[in-house]
CSV table of N, CA, C and O in Angstrom, one decimal:
chain,number,residue,atom,x,y,z
A,19,GLN,N,-44.3,94.6,-40.0
A,19,GLN,CA,-44.2,96.1,-39.7
A,19,GLN,C,-45.6,96.6,-38.8
A,19,GLN,O,-46.3,95.9,-38.8
A,20,ALA,N,-45.1,97.4,-37.9
A,20,ALA,CA,-46.5,98.0,-37.0
A,20,ALA,C,-47.5,98.8,-38.1
A,20,ALA,O,-46.5,99.5,-39.2
A,21,GLN,N,-48.4,98.8,-37.4
A,21,GLN,CA,-49.3,99.5,-38.6
A,21,GLN,C,-50.4,99.2,-38.1
A,21,GLN,O,-50.8,98.5,-36.9
A,22,VAL,N,-51.6,100.3,-38.5
A,22,VAL,CA,-52.8,100.2,-37.8
A,22,VAL,C,-53.7,99.8,-39.1
A,22,VAL,O,-53.1,100.8,-40.3
A,23,ALA,N,-54.9,99.3,-38.9
A,23,ALA,CA,-55.9,99.8,-40.0
A,23,ALA,C,-57.9,99.5,-39.1
A,23,ALA,O,-57.7,99.1,-38.5
A,24,GLU,N,-58.3,100.3,-40.4
A,24,GLU,CA,-59.7,100.6,-39.9
A,24,GLU,C,-60.1,99.7,-40.4
A,24,GLU,O,-60.3,98.8,-41.8
A,25,SER,N,-61.8,99.3,-40.3
A,25,SER,CA,-62.7,99.0,-40.8
A,25,SER,C,-63.9,99.0,-40.3
A,25,SER,O,-64.3,99.7,-39.4
A,26,GLY,N,-65.1,98.7,-41.0
A,26,GLY,CA,-66.9,98.6,-40.4
A,26,GLY,C,-67.6,100.0,-41.0
A,26,GLY,O,-68.0,100.0,-41.0
A,27,GLY,N,-66.2,100.6,-41.9
A,27,GLY,CA,-67.6,101.8,-42.7
A,27,GLY,C,-68.9,101.2,-43.6
A,27,GLY,O,-68.5,99.8,-43.7
A,28,GLY,N,-69.4,101.9,-44.3
A,28,GLY,CA,-70.2,101.9,-44.9
A,28,GLY,C,-71.1,103.1,-45.3
A,28,GLY,O,-71.3,103.8,-45.1
A,29,LEU,N,-72.3,102.5,-45.7
A,29,LEU,CA,-73.5,103.3,-46.2
A,29,LEU,C,-74.6,103.2,-45.0
A,29,LEU,O,-74.8,101.9,-44.8
A,30,VAL,N,-75.5,104.0,-44.5
A,30,VAL,CA,-76.2,103.9,-43.2
A,30,VAL,C,-77.3,104.5,-43.4
A,30,VAL,O,-76.9,106.2,-43.9
A,31,GLN,N,-78.3,104.7,-43.2
A,31,GLN,CA,-79.2,105.5,-43.4
A,31,GLN,C,-79.3,106.8,-42.0
A,31,GLN,O,-79.0,106.7,-41.0
A,32,PRO,N,-79.8,108.1,-41.9
A,32,PRO,CA,-80.2,109.1,-40.7
A,32,PRO,C,-80.4,108.3,-39.8
A,32,PRO,O,-81.9,107.5,-40.2
A,33,GLY,N,-79.6,108.4,-38.5
A,33,GLY,CA,-80.4,107.8,-37.4
A,33,GLY,C,-79.8,106.0,-37.4
A,33,GLY,O,-80.1,105.8,-36.3
A,34,GLY,N,-79.3,105.6,-38.2
A,34,GLY,CA,-78.4,104.8,-37.6
A,34,GLY,C,-77.4,104.3,-37.1
A,34,GLY,O,-77.1,105.5,-36.6
A,35,SER,N,-76.8,103.1,-37.0
A,35,SER,CA,-75.4,102.6,-36.6
A,35,SER,C,-74.0,102.3,-37.3
A,35,SER,O,-74.8,101.7,-38.0
A,36,LEU,N,-73.3,102.7,-36.8
A,36,LEU,CA,-71.9,102.1,-37.3
A,36,LEU,C,-71.3,101.5,-36.2
A,36,LEU,O,-70.9,102.4,-35.5
A,37,ARG,N,-70.2,100.8,-36.4
A,37,ARG,CA,-69.2,100.3,-35.7
A,37,ARG,C,-67.6,100.4,-36.3
A,37,ARG,O,-67.7,98.8,-36.9
A,38,LEU,N,-66.9,101.4,-36.2
A,38,LEU,CA,-65.6,101.0,-36.6
A,38,LEU,C,-64.7,100.9,-36.0
A,38,LEU,O,-64.7,100.7,-34.7
A,39,SER,N,-63.9,99.7,-36.2
A,39,SER,CA,-62.8,99.1,-35.6
A,39,SER,C,-61.4,99.7,-36.2
A,39,SER,O,-60.9,99.2,-37.2
A,40,CYS,N,-60.3,99.4,-35.4
A,40,CYS,CA,-58.8,100.2,-35.5
A,40,CYS,C,-58.1,98.9,-34.8
A,40,CYS,O,-57.9,98.7,-33.8
A,41,THR,N,-57.6,98.1,-35.5
A,41,THR,CA,-56.9,96.5,-35.4
A,41,THR,C,-54.9,97.5,-35.3
A,41,THR,O,-54.7,97.6,-36.6
A,42,ALA,N,-54.1,96.8,-34.6
A,42,ALA,CA,-52.6,97.2,-34.5
A,42,ALA,C,-52.2,95.8,-35.1
A,42,ALA,O,-52.6,94.7,-34.3
A,43,SER,N,-51.4,95.6,-35.8
A,43,SER,CA,-50.2,94.8,-35.9
A,43,SER,C,-49.1,95.0,-35.5
A,43,SER,O,-48.6,96.3,-36.1
A,44,GLY,N,-48.1,94.5,-34.8
A,44,GLY,CA,-46.6,94.5,-34.9
A,44,GLY,C,-46.7,95.5,-33.5
A,44,GLY,O,-45.4,95.7,-33.1
A,45,PHE,N,-47.2,95.9,-32.9
A,45,PHE,CA,-47.0,96.2,-31.6
A,45,PHE,C,-48.8,96.3,-30.6
A,45,PHE,O,-49.6,95.9,-31.5
A,46,ALA,N,-48.3,96.7,-29.5
A,46,ALA,CA,-49.6,96.2,-28.8
A,46,ALA,C,-50.5,97.8,-28.4
A,46,ALA,O,-49.9,99.1,-27.6
A,47,LEU,N,-51.5,97.7,-28.7
A,47,LEU,CA,-52.1,99.0,-29.0
A,47,LEU,C,-52.8,99.7,-27.7
A,47,LEU,O,-52.9,100.9,-27.5
A,48,ASP,N,-53.1,98.6,-26.7
A,48,ASP,CA,-53.1,99.1,-25.6
A,48,ASP,C,-52.0,99.8,-24.3
A,48,ASP,O,-52.7,100.5,-23.5
A,49,SER,N,-51.4,100.2,-25.1
A,49,SER,CA,-50.1,100.8,-24.1
A,49,SER,C,-50.0,102.6,-25.0
A,49,SER,O,-49.5,103.3,-24.7
A,50,TYR,N,-50.8,102.7,-26.4
A,50,TYR,CA,-51.0,104.0,-27.1
A,50,TYR,C,-52.2,104.8,-27.4
A,50,TYR,O,-53.3,104.1,-27.3
A,51,THR,N,-51.7,106.0,-27.1
A,51,THR,CA,-53.1,106.9,-27.4
A,51,THR,C,-53.3,106.6,-28.5
A,51,THR,O,-52.8,106.1,-29.9
A,52,VAL,N,-54.7,106.7,-28.8
A,52,VAL,CA,-55.5,106.4,-29.9
A,52,VAL,C,-56.7,107.4,-30.3
A,52,VAL,O,-57.3,107.4,-29.3
A,53,GLY,N,-56.9,107.9,-31.5
A,53,GLY,CA,-57.6,108.7,-32.1
A,53,GLY,C,-58.5,108.8,-33.2
A,53,GLY,O,-57.4,107.6,-34.1
A,54,TRP,N,-59.4,109.1,-33.2
A,54,TRP,CA,-60.3,108.6,-34.6
A,54,TRP,C,-60.3,110.5,-34.9
A,54,TRP,O,-60.8,111.7,-34.6
A,55,PHE,N,-60.0,110.4,-36.8
A,55,PHE,CA,-60.1,111.6,-37.5
A,55,PHE,C,-61.4,111.4,-38.6
A,55,PHE,O,-61.4,110.0,-39.0
A,56,ARG,N,-61.7,112.6,-38.9
A,56,ARG,CA,-62.4,112.5,-40.2
A,56,ARG,C,-62.1,113.3,-41.2
A,56,ARG,O,-61.5,114.8,-40.8
A,57,GLN,N,-62.6,113.0,-42.8
A,57,GLN,CA,-62.6,114.3,-43.2
A,57,GLN,C,-63.1,114.2,-44.3
A,57,GLN,O,-63.3,113.1,-45.4
A,58,ALA,N,-64.0,115.5,-44.7
A,58,ALA,CA,-64.7,115.1,-45.8
A,58,ALA,C,-64.7,115.8,-47.0
A,58,ALA,O,-63.5,116.8,-47.0
A,59,PRO,N,-64.8,115.9,-47.5
A,59,PRO,CA,-64.6,116.3,-49.1
A,59,PRO,C,-64.4,117.9,-48.8
A,59,PRO,O,-65.6,118.3,-48.6
A,60,GLY,N,-63.2,118.6,-49.6
A,60,GLY,CA,-63.6,119.6,-49.4
A,60,GLY,C,-63.3,120.2,-47.8
A,60,GLY,O,-63.0,121.3,-47.7
A,61,LYS,N,-63.3,119.5,-46.8
A,61,LYS,CA,-63.1,119.9,-45.5
A,61,LYS,C,-61.6,119.5,-45.1
A,61,LYS,O,-60.8,118.6,-45.7
A,62,GLU,N,-61.5,120.4,-43.8
A,62,GLU,CA,-60.1,120.2,-43.1
A,62,GLU,C,-60.1,118.7,-42.5
A,62,GLU,O,-61.4,118.4,-41.8
A,63,ARG,N,-59.1,117.9,-41.8
A,63,ARG,CA,-59.4,116.6,-41.2
A,63,ARG,C,-59.8,117.4,-39.8
A,63,ARG,O,-59.4,118.2,-39.1
A,64,GLU,N,-60.9,116.3,-39.0
A,64,GLU,CA,-61.1,116.5,-37.9
A,64,GLU,C,-60.7,115.9,-37.0
A,64,GLU,O,-61.0,114.4,-37.2
A,65,ALA,N,-60.6,116.0,-35.5
A,65,ALA,CA,-60.4,115.1,-34.5
A,65,ALA,C,-62.0,115.0,-33.9
A,65,ALA,O,-62.7,115.9,-33.9
A,66,VAL,N,-62.3,113.7,-34.0
A,66,VAL,CA,-63.2,112.8,-33.7
A,66,VAL,C,-63.6,112.4,-31.8
A,66,VAL,O,-63.9,113.2,-31.4
A,67,THR,N,-62.4,111.7,-31.8
A,67,THR,CA,-62.3,111.9,-30.7
A,67,THR,C,-60.7,110.8,-30.3
A,67,THR,O,-60.1,110.7,-31.2
A,68,CYS,N,-60.2,110.6,-29.0
A,68,CYS,CA,-59.5,110.4,-28.5
A,68,CYS,C,-59.2,109.6,-27.2
A,68,CYS,O,-60.3,110.5,-26.5
A,69,ILE,N,-58.5,108.4,-26.9
A,69,ILE,CA,-58.4,107.9,-25.8
A,69,ILE,C,-56.9,108.1,-25.1
A,69,ILE,O,-56.2,107.5,-26.0
A,70,SER,N,-56.7,108.0,-24.2
A,70,SER,CA,-55.0,108.1,-23.5
A,70,SER,C,-54.6,106.8,-23.8
A,70,SER,O,-55.9,106.0,-23.1
A,71,SER,N,-53.2,106.4,-23.4
A,71,SER,CA,-52.9,105.0,-23.4
A,71,SER,C,-53.4,104.9,-21.9
A,71,SER,O,-53.3,103.6,-21.7
A,72,THR,N,-53.4,105.5,-20.7
A,72,THR,CA,-54.2,104.7,-19.4
A,72,THR,C,-55.2,104.7,-19.2
A,72,THR,O,-56.3,104.6,-18.1
A,73,ASP,N,-55.9,105.5,-20.0
A,73,ASP,CA,-57.5,105.2,-20.8
A,73,ASP,C,-58.3,106.5,-19.4
A,73,ASP,O,-59.8,106.1,-19.2
A,74,ASP,N,-57.7,107.4,-18.8
A,74,ASP,CA,-58.2,107.9,-18.1
A,74,ASP,C,-58.6,109.5,-18.9
A,74,ASP,O,-59.3,110.2,-17.9
A,75,ARG,N,-58.3,109.3,-20.1
A,75,ARG,CA,-58.4,110.6,-20.3
A,75,ARG,C,-59.0,110.7,-21.9
A,75,ARG,O,-58.6,109.9,-22.5
A,76,ILE,N,-60.4,110.7,-21.9
A,76,ILE,CA,-60.8,110.7,-23.2
A,76,ILE,C,-61.5,112.1,-23.5
A,76,ILE,O,-62.2,112.7,-23.0
A,77,TYR,N,-61.2,112.5,-25.1
A,77,TYR,CA,-61.9,113.7,-25.7
A,77,TYR,C,-62.9,113.5,-26.7
A,77,TYR,O,-62.6,112.5,-27.6
A,78,TYR,N,-64.0,114.2,-26.7
A,78,TYR,CA,-65.2,113.8,-28.0
A,78,TYR,C,-65.2,115.6,-28.6
A,78,TYR,O,-65.1,116.1,-27.7
A,79,ALA,N,-65.2,115.6,-29.7
A,79,ALA,CA,-65.6,116.8,-30.5
A,79,ALA,C,-67.1,117.2,-30.1
A,79,ALA,O,-68.1,115.8,-30.0
A,80,ASP,N,-67.1,118.4,-30.0
A,80,ASP,CA,-69.0,118.6,-29.4
A,80,ASP,C,-69.9,118.2,-30.4
A,80,ASP,O,-70.9,117.9,-30.1
A,81,SER,N,-69.3,117.9,-32.0
A,81,SER,CA,-70.2,117.5,-32.8
A,81,SER,C,-70.8,115.9,-33.0
A,81,SER,O,-72.0,115.5,-33.1
A,82,VAL,N,-70.1,115.1,-31.9
A,82,VAL,CA,-70.5,113.9,-31.7
A,82,VAL,C,-70.7,113.5,-30.5
A,82,VAL,O,-70.8,112.4,-30.2
A,83,LYS,N,-70.8,114.5,-28.9
A,83,LYS,CA,-70.4,114.2,-28.0
A,83,LYS,C,-71.8,113.5,-27.9
A,83,LYS,O,-73.2,114.1,-28.2
A,84,GLY,N,-72.3,112.2,-27.0
A,84,GLY,CA,-73.4,111.9,-26.7
A,84,GLY,C,-73.9,111.1,-27.9
A,84,GLY,O,-75.0,110.1,-27.8
A,85,ARG,N,-73.3,110.8,-28.8
A,85,ARG,CA,-73.5,109.7,-30.3
A,85,ARG,C,-72.4,109.1,-30.6
A,85,ARG,O,-72.6,107.6,-30.9
A,86,PHE,N,-71.7,109.7,-30.2
A,86,PHE,CA,-70.2,108.3,-30.4
A,86,PHE,C,-69.8,108.3,-29.4
A,86,PHE,O,-69.1,108.7,-28.3
A,87,THR,N,-68.6,106.8,-29.4
A,87,THR,CA,-68.3,106.4,-28.0
A,87,THR,C,-66.7,105.6,-28.3
A,87,THR,O,-66.9,104.8,-29.6
A,88,ILE,N,-65.7,105.8,-28.2
A,88,ILE,CA,-64.6,105.1,-28.1
A,88,ILE,C,-64.4,104.0,-27.1
A,88,ILE,O,-64.7,104.8,-26.1
A,89,ALA,N,-63.6,102.7,-27.1
A,89,ALA,CA,-63.4,102.4,-26.3
A,89,ALA,C,-62.2,101.0,-26.7
A,89,ALA,O,-62.1,101.0,-28.3
A,90,ARG,N,-61.4,100.6,-26.2
A,90,ARG,CA,-61.0,99.4,-26.2
A,90,ARG,C,-61.1,98.0,-26.3
A,90,ARG,O,-61.9,97.8,-25.3
A,91,ASP,N,-60.8,97.3,-27.1
A,91,ASP,CA,-60.8,96.0,-27.3
A,91,ASP,C,-59.5,95.2,-27.2
A,91,ASP,O,-58.7,94.7,-28.5
A,92,ASN,N,-59.1,95.0,-25.9
A,92,ASN,CA,-57.2,94.7,-25.7
A,92,ASN,C,-57.1,93.4,-26.4
A,92,ASN,O,-56.1,92.8,-26.8
A,93,VAL,N,-58.2,92.4,-26.2
A,93,VAL,CA,-58.5,91.0,-26.4
A,93,VAL,C,-58.4,91.3,-28.3
A,93,VAL,O,-57.5,90.2,-29.0
A,94,LYS,N,-58.5,92.0,-28.6
A,94,LYS,CA,-58.3,92.2,-30.5
A,94,LYS,C,-57.2,92.7,-30.9
A,94,LYS,O,-56.8,92.8,-31.9
A,95,ASN,N,-56.4,93.5,-29.6
A,95,ASN,CA,-55.6,94.4,-30.1
A,95,ASN,C,-56.3,95.5,-31.0
A,95,ASN,O,-55.7,96.2,-31.7
A,96,GLY,N,-57.5,96.0,-30.3
A,96,GLY,CA,-57.9,97.0,-31.4
A,96,GLY,C,-58.6,98.2,-30.3
A,96,GLY,O,-58.9,98.1,-29.0
A,97,VAL,N,-59.3,99.4,-31.2
A,97,VAL,CA,-60.2,100.2,-30.4
A,97,VAL,C,-61.5,99.9,-31.7
A,97,VAL,O,-61.1,100.2,-32.6
A,98,TYR,N,-62.4,100.7,-30.9
A,98,TYR,CA,-63.6,100.7,-31.9
A,98,TYR,C,-64.7,102.1,-31.9
A,98,TYR,O,-64.3,102.6,-30.4
A,99,LEU,N,-64.8,102.5,-32.5
A,99,LEU,CA,-65.7,103.8,-32.3
A,99,LEU,C,-67.3,103.6,-33.1
A,99,LEU,O,-67.6,102.9,-33.6
A,100,GLN,N,-68.2,103.6,-31.7
A,100,GLN,CA,-69.2,103.0,-31.8
A,100,GLN,C,-70.0,104.2,-32.1
A,100,GLN,O,-70.1,105.1,-31.5
A,101,MET,N,-71.0,104.8,-33.3
A,101,MET,CA,-71.6,105.7,-33.7
A,101,MET,C,-72.9,105.5,-34.1
A,101,MET,O,-73.1,104.7,-34.4
A,102,ASN,N,-73.3,106.5,-32.8
A,102,ASN,CA,-75.1,106.0,-33.0
A,102,ASN,C,-75.6,107.5,-33.6
A,102,ASN,O,-75.1,108.6,-33.5
A,103,GLU,N,-76.7,107.4,-33.8
A,103,GLU,CA,-77.7,108.5,-34.5
A,103,GLU,C,-76.9,109.3,-35.6
A,103,GLU,O,-76.7,110.8,-34.9
A,104,LEU,N,-76.8,108.5,-36.4
A,104,LEU,CA,-75.6,108.9,-37.3
A,104,LEU,C,-76.5,110.3,-38.0
A,104,LEU,O,-77.4,109.7,-38.7
A,105,LYS,N,-75.3,111.6,-38.7
A,105,LYS,CA,-76.7,112.4,-39.4
A,105,LYS,C,-75.2,112.5,-40.5
A,105,LYS,O,-74.6,112.2,-40.7
A,106,PRO,N,-75.7,113.1,-41.8
A,106,PRO,CA,-75.7,113.4,-42.7
A,106,PRO,C,-74.1,114.0,-42.9
A,106,PRO,O,-73.1,113.6,-43.5
A,107,GLU,N,-74.0,114.7,-41.9
A,107,GLU,CA,-72.9,115.7,-41.6
A,107,GLU,C,-71.5,115.1,-41.3
A,107,GLU,O,-70.5,115.2,-41.1
A,108,ASP,N,-72.0,113.5,-40.9
A,108,ASP,CA,-71.0,112.4,-40.2
A,108,ASP,C,-70.0,111.9,-41.4
A,108,ASP,O,-69.1,111.0,-41.2
A,109,THR,N,-71.0,112.1,-42.9
A,109,THR,CA,-70.1,111.5,-43.9
A,109,THR,C,-68.5,112.2,-44.2
A,109,THR,O,-68.9,113.1,-44.1
A,110,ALA,N,-67.8,110.8,-44.0
A,110,ALA,CA,-66.2,111.3,-44.3
A,110,ALA,C,-65.5,110.2,-44.1
A,110,ALA,O,-66.1,109.2,-44.1
A,111,VAL,N,-64.5,110.4,-44.7
A,111,VAL,CA,-63.4,109.7,-44.3
A,111,VAL,C,-63.0,108.7,-42.6
A,111,VAL,O,-62.4,110.3,-42.9
A,112,TYR,N,-63.2,107.8,-42.5
A,112,TYR,CA,-62.3,108.2,-41.0
A,112,TYR,C,-61.5,107.5,-40.6
A,112,TYR,O,-60.9,106.6,-41.4
A,113,TYR,N,-60.7,107.9,-39.4
A,113,TYR,CA,-59.0,107.3,-40.0
A,113,TYR,C,-58.9,107.2,-38.5
A,113,TYR,O,-59.0,107.6,-37.0
A,114,CYS,N,-57.8,106.1,-37.7
A,114,CYS,CA,-57.7,105.7,-37.2
A,114,CYS,C,-56.0,105.8,-36.9
A,114,CYS,O,-55.3,105.9,-37.8
A,115,ALA,N,-55.7,106.3,-35.3
A,115,ALA,CA,-54.4,106.9,-35.3
A,115,ALA,C,-54.0,106.4,-34.0
A,115,ALA,O,-54.9,106.4,-33.3
A,116,ALA,N,-52.1,106.2,-34.2
A,116,ALA,CA,-51.9,105.6,-32.8
A,116,ALA,C,-50.6,106.5,-32.2
A,116,ALA,O,-50.0,106.8,-33.1
A,117,ASP,N,-50.3,106.5,-31.2
A,117,ASP,CA,-48.9,107.2,-30.6
A,117,ASP,C,-49.0,106.8,-29.7
A,117,ASP,O,-49.3,106.2,-28.6
A,118,GLY,N,-47.2,106.2,-29.7
A,118,GLY,CA,-46.4,105.6,-28.4
A,118,GLY,C,-45.7,106.1,-28.0
A,118,GLY,O,-45.0,105.6,-27.1
A,119,LEU,N,-45.1,107.3,-28.3
A,119,LEU,CA,-43.9,107.8,-28.4
A,119,LEU,C,-43.8,109.2,-26.9
A,119,LEU,O,-43.2,109.7,-27.2
A,120,GLY,N,-45.1,109.2,-26.6
A,120,GLY,CA,-45.2,110.4,-25.5
A,120,GLY,C,-45.8,111.7,-26.1
A,120,GLY,O,-46.5,112.3,-25.3
A,121,ASN,N,-45.8,111.9,-27.5
A,121,ASN,CA,-46.6,113.0,-27.8
A,121,ASN,C,-47.8,113.1,-27.6
A,121,ASN,O,-47.9,114.6,-26.7
A,122,THR,N,-48.5,112.7,-27.7
A,122,THR,CA,-49.8,112.5,-27.2
A,122,THR,C,-50.3,112.7,-25.9
A,122,THR,O,-51.3,113.5,-25.9
A,123,ALA,N,-49.6,111.8,-25.6
A,123,ALA,CA,-49.9,111.5,-24.1
A,123,ALA,C,-49.6,113.1,-23.7
A,123,ALA,O,-49.9,113.6,-22.2
A,124,ARG,N,-48.3,113.7,-23.7
A,124,ARG,CA,-48.7,115.2,-23.3
A,124,ARG,C,-49.3,116.2,-23.5
A,124,ARG,O,-49.6,116.7,-22.3
A,125,ALA,N,-49.9,115.8,-24.7
A,125,ALA,CA,-50.9,116.6,-25.1
A,125,ALA,C,-52.1,116.6,-24.3
A,125,ALA,O,-52.3,117.9,-24.2
A,126,MET,N,-52.4,115.3,-24.5
A,126,MET,CA,-53.9,114.9,-23.4
A,126,MET,C,-53.4,115.7,-21.8
A,126,MET,O,-54.2,115.8,-21.0
A,127,SER,N,-51.9,114.9,-21.0
A,127,SER,CA,-52.2,115.8,-19.9
A,127,SER,C,-52.0,117.1,-19.5
A,127,SER,O,-52.1,117.5,-18.9
A,128,GLN,N,-52.0,118.0,-20.4
A,128,GLN,CA,-52.2,119.5,-20.9
A,128,GLN,C,-53.3,119.9,-21.2
A,128,GLN,O,-53.3,121.0,-21.1
A,129,GLY,N,-54.4,118.8,-21.4
A,129,GLY,CA,-55.5,119.0,-21.6
A,129,GLY,C,-56.1,119.8,-22.9
A,129,GLY,O,-57.0,120.6,-23.3
A,130,ARG,N,-55.2,119.4,-23.6
A,130,ARG,CA,-55.1,119.8,-25.1
A,130,ARG,C,-55.0,118.3,-26.1
A,130,ARG,O,-54.5,117.4,-26.0
A,131,VAL,N,-56.0,118.4,-27.4
A,131,VAL,CA,-56.4,117.6,-27.9
A,131,VAL,C,-55.3,117.5,-29.0
A,131,VAL,O,-54.7,118.3,-29.6
A,132,PRO,N,-54.9,116.3,-29.1
A,132,PRO,CA,-53.5,115.6,-29.9
A,132,PRO,C,-53.7,116.6,-31.1
A,132,PRO,O,-54.8,116.5,-31.7
A,133,ARG,N,-52.4,117.0,-31.7
A,133,ARG,CA,-52.3,117.3,-33.2
A,133,ARG,C,-52.3,116.3,-34.0
A,133,ARG,O,-51.8,115.1,-33.7
A,134,PRO,N,-52.7,116.1,-35.3
A,134,PRO,CA,-52.2,115.0,-36.2
A,134,PRO,C,-51.1,114.7,-36.6
A,134,PRO,O,-50.6,113.6,-36.2
A,135,ASP,N,-50.3,115.5,-36.7
A,135,ASP,CA,-48.2,115.2,-36.3
A,135,ASP,C,-48.4,114.8,-35.1
A,135,ASP,O,-46.9,114.3,-35.0
A,136,GLU,N,-49.0,115.0,-34.0
A,136,GLU,CA,-48.5,114.1,-33.2
A,136,GLU,C,-48.5,112.8,-32.4
A,136,GLU,O,-48.2,111.8,-31.9
A,137,TYR,N,-49.1,112.0,-34.2
A,137,TYR,CA,-49.5,110.6,-34.3
A,137,TYR,C,-48.4,109.8,-34.8
A,137,TYR,O,-48.1,110.7,-35.7
A,138,ASP,N,-47.9,108.8,-34.5
A,138,ASP,CA,-47.1,107.9,-35.0
A,138,ASP,C,-47.6,106.9,-36.4
A,138,ASP,O,-46.5,106.9,-37.2
A,139,TYR,N,-48.5,106.2,-36.6
A,139,TYR,CA,-49.1,105.9,-37.1
A,139,TYR,C,-50.6,105.9,-37.6
A,139,TYR,O,-51.6,106.5,-36.6
A,140,TRP,N,-51.1,105.8,-38.6
A,140,TRP,CA,-52.6,105.9,-39.4
A,140,TRP,C,-52.7,104.7,-40.3
A,140,TRP,O,-51.7,104.0,-41.1
A,141,GLY,N,-54.0,104.6,-40.4
A,141,GLY,CA,-54.9,103.7,-41.3
A,141,GLY,C,-55.0,104.8,-42.5
A,141,GLY,O,-54.4,105.7,-42.7
A,142,GLN,N,-55.3,103.9,-43.8
A,142,GLN,CA,-56.0,104.1,-44.6
A,142,GLN,C,-57.0,104.9,-44.9
A,142,GLN,O,-57.6,105.5,-46.1
A,143,GLY,N,-57.8,104.6,-43.8
A,143,GLY,CA,-59.5,105.1,-44.1
A,143,GLY,C,-60.2,104.5,-44.0
A,143,GLY,O,-60.5,103.4,-45.0
A,144,THR,N,-61.5,104.8,-43.7
A,144,THR,CA,-62.4,103.7,-44.4
A,144,THR,C,-64.1,104.8,-44.4
A,144,THR,O,-64.4,105.4,-43.8
A,145,GLN,N,-64.4,104.2,-45.3
A,145,GLN,CA,-65.8,105.4,-46.2
A,145,GLN,C,-66.9,105.4,-45.3
A,145,GLN,O,-67.9,104.0,-45.1
A,146,VAL,N,-67.6,106.4,-44.8
A,146,VAL,CA,-68.9,106.0,-44.2
A,146,VAL,C,-69.4,107.3,-44.6
A,146,VAL,O,-69.2,108.6,-45.0
A,147,THR,N,-70.6,106.6,-44.8
A,147,THR,CA,-71.3,107.4,-45.8
A,147,THR,C,-73.1,107.5,-45.2
A,147,THR,O,-73.5,106.5,-45.4
A,148,VAL,N,-73.5,108.3,-45.3
A,148,VAL,CA,-74.8,108.8,-44.2
A,148,VAL,C,-75.5,109.4,-45.2
A,148,VAL,O,-75.6,110.8,-45.2
A,149,SER,N,-76.9,108.8,-45.6
A,149,SER,CA,-77.4,109.4,-46.7
A,149,SER,C,-79.4,108.6,-46.7
A,149,SER,O,-78.8,107.5,-46.6
A,150,SER,N,-80.0,109.2,-47.2
A,150,SER,CA,-81.1,108.5,-47.5
A,150,SER,C,-81.5,108.6,-48.6
A,150,SER,O,-82.6,107.8,-49.2
């Protein structure tokens, strides 16, 4: 069955780095919009970054711009999220989401950040904790 899964979370000190991976099985992720979301305790789910299926549109939340990078690794049928200069406020469960049915593509072509309900596949999340 088609699915995505995250890995790479863990505990890191402020200023440190982590790389999260999102890998797909059952479909080719390179033709899908991919987004990363995060949710901290007591907070709403937040869009962190997303990349269009054609890789010509990328969105970063202001809170992570300049520190996080999303990129594809098509050999591994995946996408990674490189997180540098981590801050305690980055602590959250991070989720990978993918869409290949056009909903997120339309959103990004319109200059809009795709909503969570516009993605078709979600991973189970990986915990990132930034603490000294």
